[in-house]
Amino acid sequence: MAYDKNNIFAKILRGEIPCNKVYEDEWALAFHDINPQAPTHVLVIPKGPYVSMADFTAEAPADLIAGFMRAVGKTAEMLGLVDGGYRTLANAGDNAHQEVPHLHIHIFGGKALGPMLIKDWSGKL
Ligand code: 5GP
């Protein structure tokens, strides 16, 4: 999928739309999700035009990949989630219901998060 520079997170990165910022450095921006699904729900996005994890890891320079991943860990620590535990998740494409076509890692925490996936399938491959 080609990168759409008018997606909502690109607009947040350009400062055209406000966000409730948690952390920012030269590689990444972290901000609270507008529709939180846990007591703490923060999104971390890389500062570059990447749709998904596959796109990012194939195309981004190594310093940006390292900086972005460090920002995810630093954000979880700043949010006070490390001791109690937390979950990171990155949706990609239709099967995962990715809504915004700019790579983002969700950080969920602040409560026991339950099973990793809803068990709504037969369990048979
Ligand atoms: P996805 O389904 O693409 O993995 O998740 C997109 C996330 O972005 C959703 O959790 C949604 O609530 C969040 N989101 C969508 N628009 C905005 C926005 O304008 N601001 C913020 N802070 N979050 C947004």
Tab-separated table of N, CA and C and ligand atoms in Angstrom:
chain	number	residue	atom	x	y	z
A	1	MET	N	0.848	-1.194	0.000
A	1	MET	CA	0.000	0.000	0.000
A	1	MET	C	0.889	1.252	0.000
A	2	ALA	N	0.571	2.205	-0.872
A	2	ALA	CA	1.341	3.454	-0.889
A	2	ALA	C	0.984	4.290	0.335
A	3	TYR	N	1.954	5.056	0.822
A	3	TYR	CA	1.726	5.892	2.003
A	3	TYR	C	0.853	7.093	1.638
A	4	ASP	N	-0.192	7.329	2.424
A	4	ASP	CA	-1.086	8.472	2.228
A	4	ASP	C	-0.655	9.581	3.190
A	5	LYS	N	-0.054	10.639	2.655
A	5	LYS	CA	0.496	11.670	3.559
A	5	LYS	C	-0.596	12.497	4.238
A	6	ASN	N	-1.841	12.260	3.894
A	6	ASN	CA	-2.937	12.963	4.568
A	6	ASN	C	-3.627	12.115	5.621
A	7	ASN	N	-3.031	10.959	5.990
A	7	ASN	CA	-3.646	10.179	7.063
A	7	ASN	C	-3.549	10.963	8.376
A	8	ILE	N	-4.392	10.580	9.329
A	8	ILE	CA	-4.556	11.376	10.551
A	8	ILE	C	-3.267	11.471	11.376
A	9	PHE	N	-2.470	10.403	11.374
A	9	PHE	CA	-1.243	10.451	12.178
A	9	PHE	C	-0.174	11.314	11.497
A	10	ALA	N	-0.181	11.350	10.173
A	10	ALA	CA	0.724	12.267	9.469
A	10	ALA	C	0.366	13.704	9.836
A	11	LYS	N	-0.938	13.978	9.943
A	11	LYS	CA	-1.369	15.335	10.320
A	11	LYS	C	-0.966	15.659	11.755
A	12	ILE	N	-1.043	14.659	12.641
A	12	ILE	CA	-0.581	14.871	14.027
A	12	ILE	C	0.921	15.147	14.035
A	13	LEU	N	1.686	14.376	13.264
A	13	LEU	CA	3.143	14.602	13.211
A	13	LEU	C	3.487	16.000	12.697
A	14	ARG	N	2.695	16.496	11.755
A	14	ARG	CA	2.961	17.835	11.203
A	14	ARG	C	2.413	18.940	12.097
A	15	GLY	N	1.713	18.564	13.176
A	15	GLY	CA	1.151	19.562	14.081
A	15	GLY	C	-0.139	20.177	13.573
A	16	GLU	N	-0.748	19.557	12.565
A	16	GLU	CA	-1.997	20.111	12.010
A	16	GLU	C	-3.208	19.711	12.844
A	17	ILE	N	-3.051	18.619	13.614
A	17	ILE	CA	-4.100	18.131	14.506
A	17	ILE	C	-3.440	17.936	15.867
A	18	PRO	N	-4.110	18.355	16.958
A	18	PRO	CA	-3.478	18.212	18.276
A	18	PRO	C	-3.477	16.770	18.767
A	19	CYS	N	-2.598	16.487	19.714
A	19	CYS	CA	-2.609	15.194	20.383
A	19	CYS	C	-2.222	15.415	21.837
A	20	ASN	N	-2.535	14.443	22.658
A	20	ASN	CA	-2.158	14.483	24.080
A	20	ASN	C	-0.832	13.734	24.204
A	21	LYS	N	0.243	14.491	24.092
A	21	LYS	CA	1.576	13.899	23.955
A	21	LYS	C	2.096	13.295	25.258
A	22	VAL	N	2.742	12.139	25.125
A	22	VAL	CA	3.393	11.471	26.261
A	22	VAL	C	4.908	11.601	26.152
A	23	TYR	N	5.427	11.429	24.937
A	23	TYR	CA	6.883	11.408	24.730
A	23	TYR	C	7.174	11.758	23.273
A	24	GLU	N	8.283	12.438	23.071
A	24	GLU	CA	8.719	12.730	21.692
A	24	GLU	C	10.234	12.827	21.662
A	25	ASP	N	10.820	12.281	20.616
A	25	ASP	CA	12.234	12.520	20.346
A	25	ASP	C	12.401	12.616	18.840
A	26	GLU	N	13.638	12.545	18.354
A	26	GLU	CA	13.818	12.762	16.908
A	26	GLU	C	13.265	11.615	16.063
A	27	TRP	N	12.978	10.479	16.707
A	27	TRP	CA	12.559	9.306	15.936
A	27	TRP	C	11.065	9.003	16.038
A	28	ALA	N	10.435	9.430	17.102
A	28	ALA	CA	9.080	8.932	17.387
A	28	ALA	C	8.275	9.938	18.195
A	29	LEU	N	6.958	9.757	18.113
A	29	LEU	CA	6.015	10.537	18.913
A	29	LEU	C	5.056	9.549	19.572
A	30	ALA	N	4.802	9.747	20.874
A	30	ALA	CA	3.856	8.895	21.608
A	30	ALA	C	2.756	9.780	22.182
A	31	PHE	N	1.505	9.340	22.031
A	31	PHE	CA	0.373	10.145	22.492
A	31	PHE	C	-0.778	9.231	22.873
A	32	HIS	N	-1.670	9.757	23.715
A	32	HIS	CA	-2.801	8.960	24.177
A	32	HIS	C	-3.786	8.702	23.032
A	33	ASP	N	-4.300	7.465	22.977
A	33	ASP	CA	-5.324	7.116	22.001
A	33	ASP	C	-6.597	7.906	22.311
A	34	ILE	N	-7.266	8.372	21.269
A	34	ILE	CA	-8.468	9.188	21.436
A	34	ILE	C	-9.649	8.348	21.946
A	35	ASN	N	-9.580	7.055	21.759
A	35	ASN	CA	-10.672	6.158	22.166
A	35	ASN	C	-10.066	4.993	22.958
A	36	PRO	N	-9.626	5.264	24.210
A	36	PRO	CA	-8.826	4.262	24.930
A	36	PRO	C	-9.569	2.969	25.213
A	37	GLN	N	-8.861	1.853	25.066
A	37	GLN	CA	-9.442	0.525	25.309
A	37	GLN	C	-8.837	-0.138	26.546
A	38	ALA	N	-8.131	0.640	27.345
A	38	ALA	CA	-7.564	0.192	28.624
A	38	ALA	C	-7.306	1.455	29.430
A	39	PRO	N	-7.103	1.330	30.755
A	39	PRO	CA	-6.840	2.530	31.549
A	39	PRO	C	-5.675	3.358	30.999
A	40	THR	N	-4.673	2.685	30.506
A	40	THR	CA	-3.610	3.368	29.749
A	40	THR	C	-3.609	2.798	28.337
A	41	HIS	N	-3.746	3.683	27.358
A	41	HIS	CA	-3.715	3.268	25.954
A	41	HIS	C	-3.015	4.387	25.174
A	42	VAL	N	-1.791	4.099	24.807
A	42	VAL	CA	-0.939	5.092	24.144
A	42	VAL	C	-0.479	4.530	22.807
A	43	LEU	N	-0.346	5.412	21.832
A	43	LEU	CA	0.145	5.042	20.503
A	43	LEU	C	1.540	5.624	20.306
A	44	VAL	N	2.428	4.835	19.724
A	44	VAL	CA	3.774	5.327	19.395
A	44	VAL	C	3.937	5.222	17.886
A	45	ILE	N	4.317	6.335	17.264
A	45	ILE	CA	4.465	6.341	15.802
A	45	ILE	C	5.863	6.808	15.419
A	46	PRO	N	6.418	6.219	14.350
A	46	PRO	CA	7.723	6.667	13.878
A	46	PRO	C	7.588	7.964	13.080
A	47	LYS	N	8.645	8.754	13.093
A	47	LYS	CA	8.665	9.984	12.315
A	47	LYS	C	9.157	9.672	10.906
A	48	GLY	N	8.278	9.108	10.113
A	48	GLY	CA	8.594	8.768	8.732
A	48	GLY	C	7.381	8.167	8.077
A	49	PRO	N	7.373	8.121	6.749
A	49	PRO	CA	6.188	7.718	5.981
A	49	PRO	C	6.098	6.207	5.786
A	50	TYR	N	5.708	5.491	6.839
A	50	TYR	CA	5.646	4.031	6.780
A	50	TYR	C	4.257	3.552	7.168
A	51	VAL	N	3.684	2.688	6.327
A	51	VAL	CA	2.309	2.221	6.530
A	51	VAL	C	2.230	1.171	7.623
A	52	SER	N	3.196	0.261	7.633
A	52	SER	CA	3.079	-0.945	8.454
A	52	SER	C	4.450	-1.394	8.936
A	53	MET	N	4.461	-2.408	9.793
A	53	MET	CA	5.724	-2.946	10.291
A	53	MET	C	6.558	-3.524	9.146
A	54	ALA	N	5.897	-4.199	8.192
A	54	ALA	CA	6.647	-4.771	7.066
A	54	ALA	C	7.306	-3.668	6.238
A	55	ASP	N	6.532	-2.630	5.948
A	55	ASP	CA	7.040	-1.481	5.198
A	55	ASP	C	8.202	-0.824	5.956
A	56	PHE	N	7.994	-0.601	7.249
A	56	PHE	CA	8.986	0.089	8.081
A	56	PHE	C	10.287	-0.695	8.152
A	57	THR	N	10.191	-1.981	8.445
A	57	THR	CA	11.418	-2.765	8.636
A	57	THR	C	12.147	-3.019	7.325
A	58	ALA	N	11.408	-2.957	6.198
A	58	ALA	CA	12.065	-3.120	4.896
A	58	ALA	C	12.692	-1.820	4.409
A	59	GLU	N	12.066	-0.691	4.704
A	59	GLU	CA	12.449	0.564	4.051
A	59	GLU	C	13.149	1.589	4.935
A	60	ALA	N	12.897	1.554	6.251
A	60	ALA	CA	13.427	2.620	7.112
A	60	ALA	C	14.912	2.424	7.387
A	61	PRO	N	15.653	3.524	7.579
A	61	PRO	CA	17.060	3.393	7.969
A	61	PRO	C	17.177	2.775	9.363
A	62	ALA	N	18.306	2.107	9.593
A	62	ALA	CA	18.493	1.360	10.844
A	62	ALA	C	18.410	2.262	12.070
A	63	ASP	N	18.903	3.505	11.957
A	63	ASP	CA	18.848	4.375	13.145
A	63	ASP	C	17.422	4.749	13.496
A	64	LEU	N	16.566	4.878	12.508
A	64	LEU	CA	15.152	5.171	12.793
A	64	LEU	C	14.468	3.949	13.417
A	65	ILE	N	14.764	2.756	12.899
A	65	ILE	CA	14.167	1.541	13.477
A	65	ILE	C	14.593	1.400	14.934
A	66	ALA	N	15.870	1.595	15.198
A	66	ALA	CA	16.355	1.479	16.583
A	66	ALA	C	15.745	2.566	17.454
A	67	GLY	N	15.725	3.800	16.938
A	67	GLY	CA	15.188	4.910	17.723
A	67	GLY	C	13.721	4.729	18.033
A	68	PHE	N	12.966	4.235	17.062
A	68	PHE	CA	11.535	4.014	17.266
A	68	PHE	C	11.303	2.938	18.331
A	69	MET	N	12.007	1.824	18.216
A	69	MET	CA	11.807	0.746	19.193
A	69	MET	C	12.236	1.191	20.595
A	70	ARG	N	13.294	1.968	20.669
A	70	ARG	CA	13.694	2.502	21.987
A	70	ARG	C	12.617	3.425	22.540
A	71	ALA	N	11.995	4.194	21.679
A	71	ALA	CA	10.941	5.113	22.130
A	71	ALA	C	9.740	4.331	22.681
A	72	VAL	N	9.431	3.166	22.081
A	72	VAL	CA	8.327	2.339	22.606
A	72	VAL	C	8.659	1.902	24.031
A	73	GLY	N	9.861	1.389	24.232
A	73	GLY	CA	10.257	0.944	25.569
A	73	GLY	C	10.304	2.095	26.566
A	74	LYS	N	10.836	3.225	26.134
A	74	LYS	CA	10.936	4.388	27.017
A	74	LYS	C	9.546	4.892	27.397
A	75	THR	N	8.625	4.880	26.448
A	75	THR	CA	7.259	5.341	26.723
A	75	THR	C	6.591	4.440	27.750
A	76	ALA	N	6.726	3.129	27.598
A	76	ALA	CA	6.142	2.198	28.581
A	76	ALA	C	6.720	2.456	29.961
A	77	GLU	N	8.009	2.718	30.016
A	77	GLU	CA	8.640	3.007	31.301
A	77	GLU	C	8.126	4.317	31.889
A	78	MET	N	8.039	5.353	31.060
A	78	MET	CA	7.548	6.657	31.533
A	78	MET	C	6.116	6.574	32.039
A	79	LEU	N	5.335	5.689	31.432
A	79	LEU	CA	3.934	5.526	31.841
A	79	LEU	C	3.790	4.708	33.123
A	80	GLY	N	4.903	4.176	33.633
A	80	GLY	CA	4.872	3.407	34.868
A	80	GLY	C	4.308	2.009	34.697
A	81	LEU	N	4.450	1.457	33.484
A	81	LEU	CA	3.817	0.171	33.179
A	81	LEU	C	4.735	-1.032	33.350
A	82	VAL	N	6.020	-0.794	33.537
A	82	VAL	CA	6.973	-1.904	33.464
A	82	VAL	C	6.763	-2.912	34.593
A	83	ASP	N	6.574	-2.430	35.808
A	83	ASP	CA	6.440	-3.366	36.935
A	83	ASP	C	5.161	-4.194	36.836
A	84	GLY	N	4.054	-3.562	36.524
A	84	GLY	CA	2.763	-4.270	36.491
A	84	GLY	C	2.546	-5.081	35.226
A	85	GLY	N	3.249	-4.711	34.177
A	85	GLY	CA	3.093	-5.400	32.901
A	85	GLY	C	2.194	-4.633	31.947
A	86	TYR	N	2.397	-4.884	30.684
A	86	TYR	CA	1.649	-4.169	29.644
A	86	TYR	C	1.701	-4.976	28.356
A	87	ARG	N	0.955	-4.517	27.351
A	87	ARG	CA	0.925	-5.210	26.049
A	87	ARG	C	1.213	-4.212	24.940
A	88	THR	N	2.035	-4.633	23.964
A	88	THR	CA	2.207	-3.835	22.753
A	88	THR	C	1.580	-4.587	21.593
A	89	LEU	N	1.048	-3.816	20.639
A	89	LEU	CA	0.346	-4.435	19.518
A	89	LEU	C	0.429	-3.504	18.308
A	90	ALA	N	0.663	-4.076	17.136
A	90	ALA	CA	0.659	-3.278	15.900
A	90	ALA	C	-0.229	-3.975	14.879
A	91	ASN	N	-1.348	-3.374	14.545
A	91	ASN	CA	-2.237	-3.931	13.529
A	91	ASN	C	-1.704	-3.600	12.143
A	92	ALA	N	-1.840	-4.545	11.215
A	92	ALA	CA	-1.426	-4.310	9.835
A	92	ALA	C	-2.449	-4.929	8.891
A	93	GLY	N	-3.029	-4.090	8.054
A	93	GLY	CA	-3.901	-4.594	7.000
A	93	GLY	C	-5.298	-4.971	7.459
A	94	ASP	N	-6.042	-5.537	6.516
A	94	ASP	CA	-7.473	-5.784	6.712
A	94	ASP	C	-7.765	-6.812	7.798
A	95	ASN	N	-7.031	-7.931	7.832
A	95	ASN	CA	-7.335	-8.964	8.829
A	95	ASN	C	-7.169	-8.450	10.251
A	96	ALA	N	-6.300	-7.469	10.418
A	96	ALA	CA	-6.064	-6.910	11.759
A	96	ALA	C	-6.876	-5.640	12.008
A	97	HIS	N	-7.687	-5.235	11.020
A	97	HIS	CA	-8.534	-4.035	11.153
A	97	HIS	C	-7.699	-2.776	11.369
A	98	GLN	N	-6.578	-2.676	10.676
A	98	GLN	CA	-5.792	-1.437	10.782
A	98	GLN	C	-6.629	-0.285	10.249
A	99	GLU	N	-6.827	0.732	11.083
A	99	GLU	CA	-7.653	1.879	10.687
A	99	GLU	C	-6.821	3.019	10.110
A	100	VAL	N	-5.658	3.245	10.703
A	100	VAL	CA	-4.844	4.394	10.290
A	100	VAL	C	-3.592	3.865	9.583
A	101	PRO	N	-3.391	4.257	8.313
A	101	PRO	CA	-2.294	3.683	7.523
A	101	PRO	C	-0.947	4.375	7.736
A	102	HIS	N	-0.601	4.564	9.007
A	102	HIS	CA	0.751	4.994	9.412
A	102	HIS	C	1.131	4.078	10.560
A	103	LEU	N	2.274	3.386	10.445
A	103	LEU	CA	2.664	2.428	11.487
A	103	LEU	C	2.489	3.016	12.884
A	104	HIS	N	1.841	2.251	13.758
A	104	HIS	CA	1.712	2.678	15.159
A	104	HIS	C	1.714	1.451	16.038
A	105	ILE	N	2.379	1.578	17.164
A	105	ILE	CA	2.353	0.525	18.175
A	105	ILE	C	1.475	0.994	19.316
A	106	HIS	N	0.454	0.183	19.601
A	106	HIS	CA	-0.398	0.453	20.752
A	106	HIS	C	0.328	-0.038	22.001
A	107	ILE	N	0.262	0.729	23.079
A	107	ILE	CA	0.691	0.268	24.401
A	107	ILE	C	-0.537	0.273	25.303
A	108	PHE	N	-0.883	-0.919	25.800
A	108	PHE	CA	-2.036	-1.062	26.694
A	108	PHE	C	-1.525	-1.426	28.086
A	109	GLY	N	-2.148	-0.862	29.125
A	109	GLY	CA	-1.783	-1.238	30.483
A	109	GLY	C	-2.756	-0.686	31.491
A	110	GLY	N	-2.409	-0.894	32.761
A	110	GLY	CA	-3.223	-0.345	33.843
A	110	GLY	C	-4.255	-1.297	34.394
A	111	LYS	N	-4.359	-2.508	33.824
A	111	LYS	CA	-5.255	-3.536	34.350
A	111	LYS	C	-4.799	-4.881	33.773
A	112	ALA	N	-5.361	-5.963	34.336
A	112	ALA	CA	-5.108	-7.281	33.735
A	112	ALA	C	-5.788	-7.297	32.370
A	113	LEU	N	-5.032	-7.613	31.334
A	113	LEU	CA	-5.508	-7.403	29.963
A	113	LEU	C	-6.213	-8.601	29.337
A	114	GLY	N	-6.242	-9.723	30.041
A	114	GLY	CA	-6.972	-10.868	29.490
A	114	GLY	C	-6.189	-11.562	28.389
A	115	PRO	N	-6.880	-12.478	27.669
A	115	PRO	CA	-6.177	-13.255	26.641
A	115	PRO	C	-5.705	-12.381	25.485
A	116	MET	N	-4.706	-12.877	24.789
A	116	MET	CA	-4.107	-12.095	23.709
A	116	MET	C	-5.097	-11.836	22.576
A	117	LEU	N	-5.908	-12.867	22.238
A	117	LEU	CA	-6.900	-12.726	21.175
A	117	LEU	C	-8.243	-13.247	21.674
A	118	ILE	N	-9.341	-12.690	21.139
A	118	ILE	CA	-10.658	-13.220	21.447
A	118	ILE	C	-10.738	-14.642	20.887
A	119	LYS	N	-11.245	-15.567	21.706
A	119	LYS	CA	-11.290	-16.963	21.258
A	119	LYS	C	-12.624	-17.212	20.541
A	120	ASP	N	-12.753	-16.630	19.340
A	120	ASP	CA	-14.008	-16.759	18.608
A	120	ASP	C	-13.851	-17.623	17.360
A	121	TRP	N	-12.861	-18.479	17.390
A	121	TRP	CA	-12.641	-19.389	16.268
A	121	TRP	C	-12.572	-20.804	16.800
A	122	SER	N	-12.619	-21.762	15.941
A	122	SER	CA	-12.728	-23.154	16.351
A	122	SER	C	-11.453	-23.668	17.010
A	123	GLY	N	-10.349	-22.985	16.768
A	123	GLY	CA	-9.077	-23.464	17.288
A	123	GLY	C	-8.398	-24.410	16.332
A	124	LYS	N	-9.098	-24.781	15.242
A	124	LYS	CA	-8.489	-25.683	14.247
A	124	LYS	C	-7.886	-24.857	13.120
A	125	LEU	N	-6.722	-25.244	12.681
A	125	LEU	CA	-6.085	-24.527	11.577
A	125	LEU	C	-6.646	-24.990	10.243
B	1	5GP	P1	-5.595	0.704	14.398
B	1	5GP	O1	-6.941	0.050	14.336
B	1	5GP	O2	-5.240	1.366	13.100
B	1	5GP	O3	-4.541	-0.217	14.913
B	1	5GP	O4	-5.720	1.830	15.510
B	1	5GP	C1	-5.930	3.176	15.255
B	1	5GP	C2	-6.109	3.855	16.586
B	1	5GP	O5	-6.015	5.261	16.387
B	1	5GP	C3	-7.458	3.598	17.246
B	1	5GP	O6	-7.253	3.013	18.536
B	1	5GP	C4	-8.104	4.985	17.325
B	1	5GP	O7	-8.850	5.175	18.511
B	1	5GP	C5	-6.907	5.911	17.241
B	1	5GP	N1	-7.177	7.200	16.640
B	1	5GP	C6	-7.845	7.439	15.478
B	1	5GP	N2	-7.883	8.754	15.220
B	1	5GP	C7	-7.205	9.367	16.228
B	1	5GP	C8	-6.894	10.732	16.515
B	1	5GP	O8	-7.245	11.654	15.773
B	1	5GP	N3	-6.182	10.973	17.634
B	1	5GP	C9	-5.776	9.973	18.474
B	1	5GP	N4	-5.096	10.326	19.557
B	1	5GP	N5	-6.046	8.669	18.247
B	1	5GP	C10	-6.759	8.380	17.129
